[in-house]
mmCIF file with all atom_site columns, C-alpha atoms in Angstrom:
data_model
loop_
_atom_site.group_PDB
_atom_site.id
_atom_site.type_symbol
_atom_site.label_atom_id
_atom_site.label_alt_id
_atom_site.label_comp_id
_atom_site.label_asym_id
_atom_site.label_entity_id
_atom_site.label_seq_id
_atom_site.pdbx_PDB_ins_code
_atom_site.Cartn_x
_atom_site.Cartn_y
_atom_site.Cartn_z
_atom_site.occupancy
_atom_site.B_iso_or_equiv
_atom_site.pdbx_formal_charge
_atom_site.auth_seq_id
_atom_site.auth_comp_id
_atom_site.auth_asym_id
_atom_site.auth_atom_id
_atom_site.pdbx_PDB_model_num
ATOM 1  C CA . MET A 1 1  ? 0.000   0.000   0.000  1.00 53.00 ? 40  MET A CA 1
ATOM 2  C CA . PRO A 1 2  ? 1.272   3.535   -0.724 1.00 53.00 ? 41  PRO A CA 1
ATOM 3  C CA . SER A 1 3  ? 3.088   5.388   2.008  1.00 51.00 ? 42  SER A CA 1
ATOM 4  C CA . ASP A 1 4  ? 3.857   8.830   0.546  1.00 52.00 ? 43  ASP A CA 1
ATOM 5  C CA . ARG A 1 5  ? 2.214   10.785  3.337  1.00 47.00 ? 44  ARG A CA 1
ATOM 6  C CA . SER A 1 6  ? 2.326   14.550  3.595  1.00 46.00 ? 45  SER A CA 1
ATOM 7  C CA . PRO A 1 7  ? 4.224   15.646  6.722  1.00 51.00 ? 46  PRO A CA 1
ATOM 8  C CA . SER A 1 8  ? 1.920   18.617  7.357  1.00 53.00 ? 47  SER A CA 1
ATOM 9  C CA . VAL A 1 9  ? -1.374  16.708  7.307  1.00 70.00 ? 48  VAL A CA 1
ATOM 10 C CA . GLY A 1 10 ? -2.039  13.340  8.877  1.00 83.00 ? 49  GLY A CA 1
ATOM 11 C CA . PRO A 1 11 ? -3.413  10.408  6.916  1.00 92.00 ? 50  PRO A CA 1
ATOM 12 C CA . LEU A 1 12 ? -7.088  9.744   6.357  1.00 95.00 ? 51  LEU A CA 1
ATOM 13 C CA . ARG A 1 13 ? -8.719  7.190   8.629  1.00 96.00 ? 52  ARG A CA 1
ATOM 14 C CA . VAL A 1 14 ? -10.470 4.479   6.640  1.00 97.00 ? 53  VAL A CA 1
ATOM 15 C CA . SER A 1 15 ? -12.550 1.713   8.146  1.00 97.00 ? 54  SER A CA 1
ATOM 16 C CA . VAL A 1 16 ? -14.660 -1.014  6.604  1.00 97.00 ? 55  VAL A CA 1
ATOM 17 C CA . ASP A 1 17 ? -17.562 -2.585  8.459  1.00 96.00 ? 56  ASP A CA 1
ATOM 18 C CA . LEU A 1 18 ? -16.797 -6.216  7.720  1.00 91.00 ? 57  LEU A CA 1
ATOM 19 C CA . ASN A 1 19 ? -20.251 -7.211  8.978  1.00 94.00 ? 58  ASN A CA 1
ATOM 20 C CA . LEU A 1 20 ? -21.760 -5.191  6.128  1.00 95.00 ? 59  LEU A CA 1
ATOM 21 C CA . CYS A 1 21 ? -19.154 -6.001  3.480  1.00 93.00 ? 60  CYS A CA 1
ATOM 22 C CA . GLN A 1 22 ? -20.395 -8.619  1.012  1.00 91.00 ? 61  GLN A CA 1
ATOM 23 C CA . ALA A 1 23 ? -17.100 -8.840  -0.955 1.00 90.00 ? 62  ALA A CA 1
ATOM 24 C CA . TYR A 1 24 ? -18.574 -7.372  -4.129 1.00 93.00 ? 63  TYR A CA 1
ATOM 25 C CA . ALA A 1 25 ? -15.059 -5.905  -4.644 1.00 93.00 ? 64  ALA A CA 1
ATOM 26 C CA . GLN A 1 26 ? -16.271 -2.662  -6.160 1.00 97.00 ? 65  GLN A CA 1
ATOM 27 C CA . CYS A 1 27 ? -13.797 -0.821  -3.916 1.00 97.00 ? 66  CYS A CA 1
ATOM 28 C CA . CYS A 1 28 ? -10.998 -2.940  -5.416 1.00 96.00 ? 67  CYS A CA 1
ATOM 29 C CA . TYR A 1 29 ? -11.917 -1.801  -8.914 1.00 96.00 ? 68  TYR A CA 1
ATOM 30 C CA . ALA A 1 30 ? -12.311 1.834   -7.844 1.00 97.00 ? 69  ALA A CA 1
ATOM 31 C CA . ALA A 1 31 ? -9.096  2.072   -5.805 1.00 97.00 ? 70  ALA A CA 1
ATOM 32 C CA . PRO A 1 32 ? -6.911  -0.990  -6.404 1.00 96.00 ? 71  PRO A CA 1
ATOM 33 C CA . ARG A 1 33 ? -3.896  0.581   -4.688 1.00 96.00 ? 72  ARG A CA 1
ATOM 34 C CA . TYR A 1 34 ? -5.822  0.659   -1.405 1.00 97.00 ? 73  TYR A CA 1
ATOM 35 C CA . PHE A 1 35 ? -8.278  -2.260  -1.454 1.00 97.00 ? 74  PHE A CA 1
ATOM 36 C CA . ARG A 1 36 ? -7.807  -5.883  -2.471 1.00 95.00 ? 75  ARG A CA 1
ATOM 37 C CA . ILE A 1 37 ? -9.540  -9.223  -2.020 1.00 92.00 ? 76  ILE A CA 1
ATOM 38 C CA . ASP A 1 38 ? -7.428  -12.249 -1.124 1.00 88.00 ? 77  ASP A CA 1
ATOM 39 C CA . GLY A 1 39 ? -8.994  -15.635 -1.488 1.00 82.00 ? 78  GLY A CA 1
ATOM 40 C CA . HIS A 1 40 ? -12.742 -15.646 -1.865 1.00 77.00 ? 79  HIS A CA 1
ATOM 41 C CA . GLU A 1 41 ? -13.834 -13.008 0.617  1.00 75.00 ? 80  GLU A CA 1
ATOM 42 C CA . ALA A 1 42 ? -10.882 -11.643 2.654  1.00 86.00 ? 81  ALA A CA 1
ATOM 43 C CA . LEU A 1 43 ? -10.738 -7.877  2.185  1.00 92.00 ? 82  LEU A CA 1
ATOM 44 C CA . PHE A 1 44 ? -7.466  -6.094  2.867  1.00 95.00 ? 83  PHE A CA 1
ATOM 45 C CA . TYR A 1 45 ? -7.268  -2.312  2.837  1.00 96.00 ? 84  TYR A CA 1
ATOM 46 C CA . ASP A 1 46 ? -5.047  0.584   3.841  1.00 96.00 ? 85  ASP A CA 1
ATOM 47 C CA . PRO A 1 47 ? -6.544  2.062   7.040  1.00 97.00 ? 86  PRO A CA 1
ATOM 48 C CA . ALA A 1 48 ? -4.402  5.216   6.800  1.00 96.00 ? 87  ALA A CA 1
ATOM 49 C CA . PRO A 1 49 ? -3.954  6.371   3.193  1.00 95.00 ? 88  PRO A CA 1
ATOM 50 C CA . ALA A 1 50 ? -2.423  9.768   2.498  1.00 94.00 ? 89  ALA A CA 1
ATOM 51 C CA . ALA A 1 51 ? -4.882  12.656  2.578  1.00 92.00 ? 90  ALA A CA 1
ATOM 52 C CA . SER A 1 52 ? -3.697  13.557  -0.922 1.00 92.00 ? 91  SER A CA 1
ATOM 53 C CA . ASP A 1 53 ? -5.257  10.287  -2.157 1.00 94.00 ? 92  ASP A CA 1
ATOM 54 C CA . ARG A 1 54 ? -8.742  11.220  -0.974 1.00 94.00 ? 93  ARG A CA 1
ATOM 55 C CA . ILE A 1 55 ? -10.205 11.140  -4.495 1.00 95.00 ? 94  ILE A CA 1
ATOM 56 C CA . GLU A 1 56 ? -9.382  7.452   -4.948 1.00 96.00 ? 95  GLU A CA 1
ATOM 57 C CA . ILE A 1 57 ? -10.605 6.572   -1.468 1.00 97.00 ? 96  ILE A CA 1
ATOM 58 C CA . GLU A 1 58 ? -13.871 8.484   -1.980 1.00 97.00 ? 97  GLU A CA 1
ATOM 59 C CA . ARG A 1 59 ? -14.334 6.733   -5.319 1.00 97.00 ? 98  ARG A CA 1
ATOM 60 C CA . ALA A 1 60 ? -14.096 3.391   -3.491 1.00 98.00 ? 99  ALA A CA 1
ATOM 61 C CA . ARG A 1 61 ? -16.449 4.544   -0.736 1.00 98.00 ? 100 ARG A CA 1
ATOM 62 C CA . LEU A 1 62 ? -19.057 5.631   -3.259 1.00 98.00 ? 101 LEU A CA 1
ATOM 63 C CA . ALA A 1 63 ? -18.677 2.405   -5.261 1.00 97.00 ? 102 ALA A CA 1
ATOM 64 C CA . CYS A 1 64 ? -19.514 0.206   -2.284 1.00 97.00 ? 103 CYS A CA 1
ATOM 65 C CA . PRO A 1 65 ? -23.069 -1.068  -2.850 1.00 97.00 ? 104 PRO A CA 1
ATOM 66 C CA . VAL A 1 66 ? -23.625 -1.710  0.876  1.00 97.00 ? 105 VAL A CA 1
ATOM 67 C CA . GLN A 1 67 ? -21.923 1.495   2.111  1.00 97.00 ? 106 GLN A CA 1
ATOM 68 C CA . ALA A 1 68 ? -19.481 -0.412  4.335  1.00 97.00 ? 107 ALA A CA 1
ATOM 69 C CA . ILE A 1 69 ? -16.586 2.049   3.911  1.00 98.00 ? 108 ILE A CA 1
ATOM 70 C CA . ARG A 1 70 ? -16.135 5.020   6.256  1.00 97.00 ? 109 ARG A CA 1
ATOM 71 C CA . VAL A 1 71 ? -13.612 7.817   5.731  1.00 96.00 ? 110 VAL A CA 1
ATOM 72 C CA . GLN A 1 72 ? -12.613 10.280  8.445  1.00 93.00 ? 111 GLN A CA 1
ATOM 73 C CA . GLU A 1 73 ? -10.645 13.490  8.022  1.00 86.00 ? 112 GLU A CA 1
ATOM 74 C CA . PRO A 1 74 ? -6.943  13.494  8.859  1.00 77.00 ? 113 PRO A CA 1
ATOM 75 C CA . GLU A 1 75 ? -5.892  14.657  12.271 1.00 70.00 ? 114 GLU A CA 1
ATOM 76 C CA . ALA A 1 76 ? -4.033  17.958  12.177 1.00 60.00 ? 115 ALA A CA 1
#
């Protein structure tokens, strides 16, 4: 997963509700650098992507058909 974080702004905080996630993998198509499926249903994701990559993360969040992805602002 990428690690080019801006020193002035903390990373985003990403969480996925794995009770909601149905492994449709739409997040993997929308942001493959940050989300991937291993095996049949094991989702792996970057919980702290750089704030500068918000567009890709938001694309994944919006692509999730069950709205399992949450994104929080970086801590200053």
